[in-house]
C-alpha cells in the first residue's frame, strides 16, 4: 500500500506543467443607454479580427449607464478586443448605407478607425502572467 502511494506521488510530480490563466479585466465606459446588450469578442493572432465567430466572447445585458467591468481568464499572450452595444437587441451591429456603425462600438487600445475597419495589430495588447486591466470607451 505504501509503495502504491509513493508511486502515485511520483507520477503526479512528473505531470507536464500547464500554465495558469491570467485575469484580464475590461472596463467599458461611455454607455449611453440602459438597454440592449454588450457583445464582447476577444481575438488571438491569426483569427479574423472582427469576424463573426471569435473563439472567446461574452454577451452582457445592459441595465444601467454605469461603467461595466468584465473579467476573463485567459492564458498569457497577445489579444485584441472588439465590442459593440446592441441597443435594439437585434443581435447585429446596425450600419448605415455606407457601412458606418449606427450603434456604439469600441476596440482595445481605444483605437478609433478613420476610413476603414481596424486591423488586429491596431488593437492588440499583451496579457502578462500577472494579469492586466484595460479600458475601452465606446464610440457613440
mmCIF file of C-alpha atoms in Angstrom:
data_model
loop_
_atom_site.group_PDB
_atom_site.id
_atom_site.type_symbol
_atom_site.label_atom_id
_atom_site.label_comp_id
_atom_site.label_asym_id
_atom_site.label_seq_id
_atom_site.Cartn_x
_atom_site.Cartn_y
_atom_site.Cartn_z
ATOM 1 C CA UNK A 1 0.000 0.000 0.000
ATOM 2 C CA UNK A 2 2.832 2.402 0.915
ATOM 3 C CA UNK A 3 4.594 1.542 -2.383
ATOM 4 C CA UNK A 4 1.425 2.348 -4.360
ATOM 5 C CA UNK A 5 1.067 5.707 -2.578
ATOM 6 C CA UNK A 6 4.733 6.575 -3.331
ATOM 7 C CA UNK A 7 4.354 5.583 -6.997
ATOM 8 C CA UNK A 8 1.213 7.716 -7.363
ATOM 9 C CA UNK A 9 3.017 10.692 -5.764
ATOM 10 C CA UNK A 10 5.940 10.398 -8.197
ATOM 11 C CA UNK A 11 3.562 10.202 -11.186
ATOM 12 C CA UNK A 12 1.739 13.322 -10.029
ATOM 13 C CA UNK A 13 5.021 15.221 -9.721
ATOM 14 C CA UNK A 14 6.057 14.266 -13.260
ATOM 15 C CA UNK A 15 2.906 15.537 -14.957
ATOM 16 C CA UNK A 16 3.636 18.199 -17.564
ATOM 17 C CA UNK A 17 3.407 21.765 -16.269
ATOM 18 C CA UNK A 18 0.421 23.697 -17.557
ATOM 19 C CA UNK A 19 0.415 27.479 -17.393
ATOM 20 C CA UNK A 20 -2.182 29.123 -15.223
ATOM 21 C CA UNK A 21 -4.642 31.520 -16.778
ATOM 22 C CA UNK A 22 -4.183 35.237 -16.285
ATOM 23 C CA UNK A 23 -7.026 37.554 -15.371
ATOM 24 C CA UNK A 24 -7.960 40.201 -17.911
ATOM 25 C CA UNK A 25 -10.268 42.911 -16.576
ATOM 26 C CA UNK A 26 -12.015 45.028 -19.206
ATOM 27 C CA UNK A 27 -13.673 48.270 -18.137
ATOM 28 C CA UNK A 28 -16.238 49.535 -20.650
ATOM 29 C CA UNK A 29 -17.220 53.201 -20.467
ATOM 30 C CA UNK A 30 -19.441 55.710 -22.306
ATOM 31 C CA UNK A 31 -22.549 53.532 -22.164
ATOM 32 C CA UNK A 32 -25.289 55.966 -23.204
ATOM 33 C CA UNK A 33 -28.430 53.815 -22.936
ATOM 34 C CA UNK A 34 -29.518 51.371 -20.226
ATOM 35 C CA UNK A 35 -30.897 48.806 -22.653
ATOM 36 C CA UNK A 36 -29.762 46.079 -25.020
ATOM 37 C CA UNK A 37 -26.598 44.008 -24.703
ATOM 38 C CA UNK A 38 -22.848 44.424 -24.976
ATOM 39 C CA UNK A 39 -21.180 41.953 -27.328
ATOM 40 C CA UNK A 40 -17.510 41.478 -26.417
ATOM 41 C CA UNK A 41 -15.237 39.490 -28.741
ATOM 42 C CA UNK A 42 -11.645 38.547 -27.898
ATOM 43 C CA UNK A 43 -9.352 37.595 -30.763
ATOM 44 C CA UNK A 44 -5.936 35.914 -30.900
ATOM 45 C CA UNK A 45 -3.288 36.376 -33.585
ATOM 46 C CA UNK A 46 -4.254 34.505 -36.727
ATOM 47 C CA UNK A 47 -8.017 34.793 -36.167
ATOM 48 C CA UNK A 48 -10.012 37.055 -38.462
ATOM 49 C CA UNK A 49 -10.235 40.227 -36.352
ATOM 50 C CA UNK A 50 -13.788 41.499 -36.372
ATOM 51 C CA UNK A 51 -15.047 38.173 -37.725
ATOM 52 C CA UNK A 52 -18.408 36.736 -36.750
ATOM 53 C CA UNK A 53 -17.200 33.690 -34.808
ATOM 54 C CA UNK A 54 -14.474 34.537 -32.302
ATOM 55 C CA UNK A 55 -13.285 31.715 -30.054
ATOM 56 C CA UNK A 56 -13.843 33.833 -26.945
ATOM 57 C CA UNK A 57 -16.790 36.128 -26.402
ATOM 58 C CA UNK A 58 -19.348 37.337 -23.871
ATOM 59 C CA UNK A 59 -22.784 38.849 -24.224
ATOM 60 C CA UNK A 60 -23.784 41.003 -21.264
ATOM 61 C CA UNK A 61 -27.125 42.727 -20.623
ATOM 62 C CA UNK A 62 -27.005 46.495 -20.111
ATOM 63 C CA UNK A 63 -29.326 47.684 -17.320
ATOM 64 C CA UNK A 64 -27.519 50.895 -16.367
ATOM 65 C CA UNK A 65 -25.231 53.506 -17.872
ATOM 66 C CA UNK A 66 -22.513 52.855 -15.286
ATOM 67 C CA UNK A 67 -19.148 51.549 -16.462
ATOM 68 C CA UNK A 68 -19.055 47.759 -16.724
ATOM 69 C CA UNK A 69 -16.070 45.719 -15.585
ATOM 70 C CA UNK A 70 -15.840 42.217 -17.014
ATOM 71 C CA UNK A 71 -13.293 39.535 -16.187
ATOM 72 C CA UNK A 72 -11.839 36.913 -18.484
ATOM 73 C CA UNK A 73 -9.441 34.102 -17.542
ATOM 74 C CA UNK A 74 -7.053 33.646 -20.446
ATOM 75 C CA UNK A 75 -3.578 32.240 -20.998
ATOM 76 C CA UNK A 76 -0.920 34.936 -21.186
ATOM 77 C CA UNK A 77 -0.372 36.126 -24.734
ATOM 78 C CA UNK A 78 -1.421 38.637 -27.378
ATOM 79 C CA UNK A 79 -5.091 39.584 -27.814
ATOM 80 C CA UNK A 80 -7.341 42.216 -29.380
ATOM 81 C CA UNK A 81 -10.914 43.093 -28.392
ATOM 82 C CA UNK A 82 -13.905 44.394 -30.342
ATOM 83 C CA UNK A 83 -17.126 45.454 -28.608
ATOM 84 C CA UNK A 84 -20.479 46.726 -29.755
ATOM 85 C CA UNK A 85 -23.593 47.808 -27.881
ATOM 86 C CA UNK A 86 -26.611 46.119 -29.469
ATOM 87 C CA UNK A 87 -29.025 48.801 -28.271
ATOM 88 C CA UNK A 88 -32.075 47.386 -30.095
ATOM 89 C CA UNK A 89 -31.361 43.706 -29.276
ATOM 90 C CA UNK A 90 -31.413 42.534 -32.884
ATOM 91 C CA UNK A 91 -28.141 40.588 -32.410
ATOM 92 C CA UNK A 92 -26.180 42.538 -35.022
ATOM 93 C CA UNK A 93 -24.237 45.775 -35.358
ATOM 94 C CA UNK A 94 -26.525 48.096 -37.290
ATOM 95 C CA UNK A 95 -24.792 50.134 -40.011
ATOM 96 C CA UNK A 96 -25.823 52.951 -42.356
ATOM 97 C CA UNK A 97 -25.857 52.692 -46.150
ATOM 98 C CA UNK A 98 -22.089 53.183 -46.469
ATOM 99 C CA UNK A 99 -21.243 50.685 -43.710
ATOM 100 C CA UNK A 100 -20.583 53.051 -40.803
ATOM 101 C CA UNK A 101 -21.882 51.643 -37.489
ATOM 102 C CA UNK A 102 -25.056 53.254 -36.160
ATOM 103 C CA UNK A 103 -24.670 51.590 -32.740
ATOM 104 C CA UNK A 104 -21.882 52.247 -30.207
ATOM 105 C CA UNK A 105 -18.683 50.220 -30.631
ATOM 106 C CA UNK A 106 -15.127 50.166 -29.318
ATOM 107 C CA UNK A 107 -11.768 48.446 -29.604
ATOM 108 C CA UNK A 108 -8.878 47.656 -27.306
ATOM 109 C CA UNK A 109 -6.237 50.396 -27.197
ATOM 110 C CA UNK A 110 -9.247 52.694 -27.731
ATOM 111 C CA UNK A 111 -8.384 52.570 -31.408
ATOM 112 C CA UNK A 112 -10.549 54.974 -33.414
ATOM 113 C CA UNK A 113 -10.867 53.902 -37.063
ATOM 114 C CA UNK A 114 -10.834 56.694 -39.624
ATOM 115 C CA UNK A 115 -11.530 55.334 -43.080
ATOM 116 C CA UNK A 116 -11.632 51.553 -42.671
ATOM 117 C CA UNK A 117 -12.077 48.813 -40.099
ATOM 118 C CA UNK A 118 -9.098 48.292 -37.780
ATOM 119 C CA UNK A 119 -6.547 45.525 -38.133
ATOM 120 C CA UNK A 120 -5.557 43.138 -35.324
ATOM 121 C CA UNK A 121 -2.222 44.957 -34.918
ATOM 122 C CA UNK A 122 -4.030 48.274 -34.273
ATOM 123 C CA UNK A 123 -5.891 46.863 -31.274
ATOM 124 C CA UNK A 124 -3.524 44.186 -29.956
ATOM 125 C CA UNK A 125 -2.076 44.138 -26.462
ATOM 126 C CA UNK A 126 -0.060 41.750 -24.305
ATOM 127 C CA UNK A 127 -1.655 39.921 -21.375
ATOM 128 C CA UNK A 128 1.136 39.081 -18.900
ATOM 129 C CA UNK A 129 1.041 36.208 -16.424
ATOM 130 C CA UNK A 130 0.172 38.549 -13.544
ATOM 131 C CA UNK A 131 -2.945 39.816 -15.383
ATOM 132 C CA UNK A 132 -3.968 43.211 -16.668
ATOM 133 C CA UNK A 133 -6.806 45.748 -16.686
ATOM 134 C CA UNK A 134 -7.689 47.718 -19.800
ATOM 135 C CA UNK A 135 -10.332 50.355 -20.506
ATOM 136 C CA UNK A 136 -12.415 50.634 -23.646
ATOM 137 C CA UNK A 137 -14.514 53.719 -24.375
ATOM 138 C CA UNK A 138 -17.463 53.171 -26.681
ATOM 139 C CA UNK A 139 -17.711 55.421 -29.745
ATOM 140 C CA UNK A 140 -21.221 56.804 -29.925
#
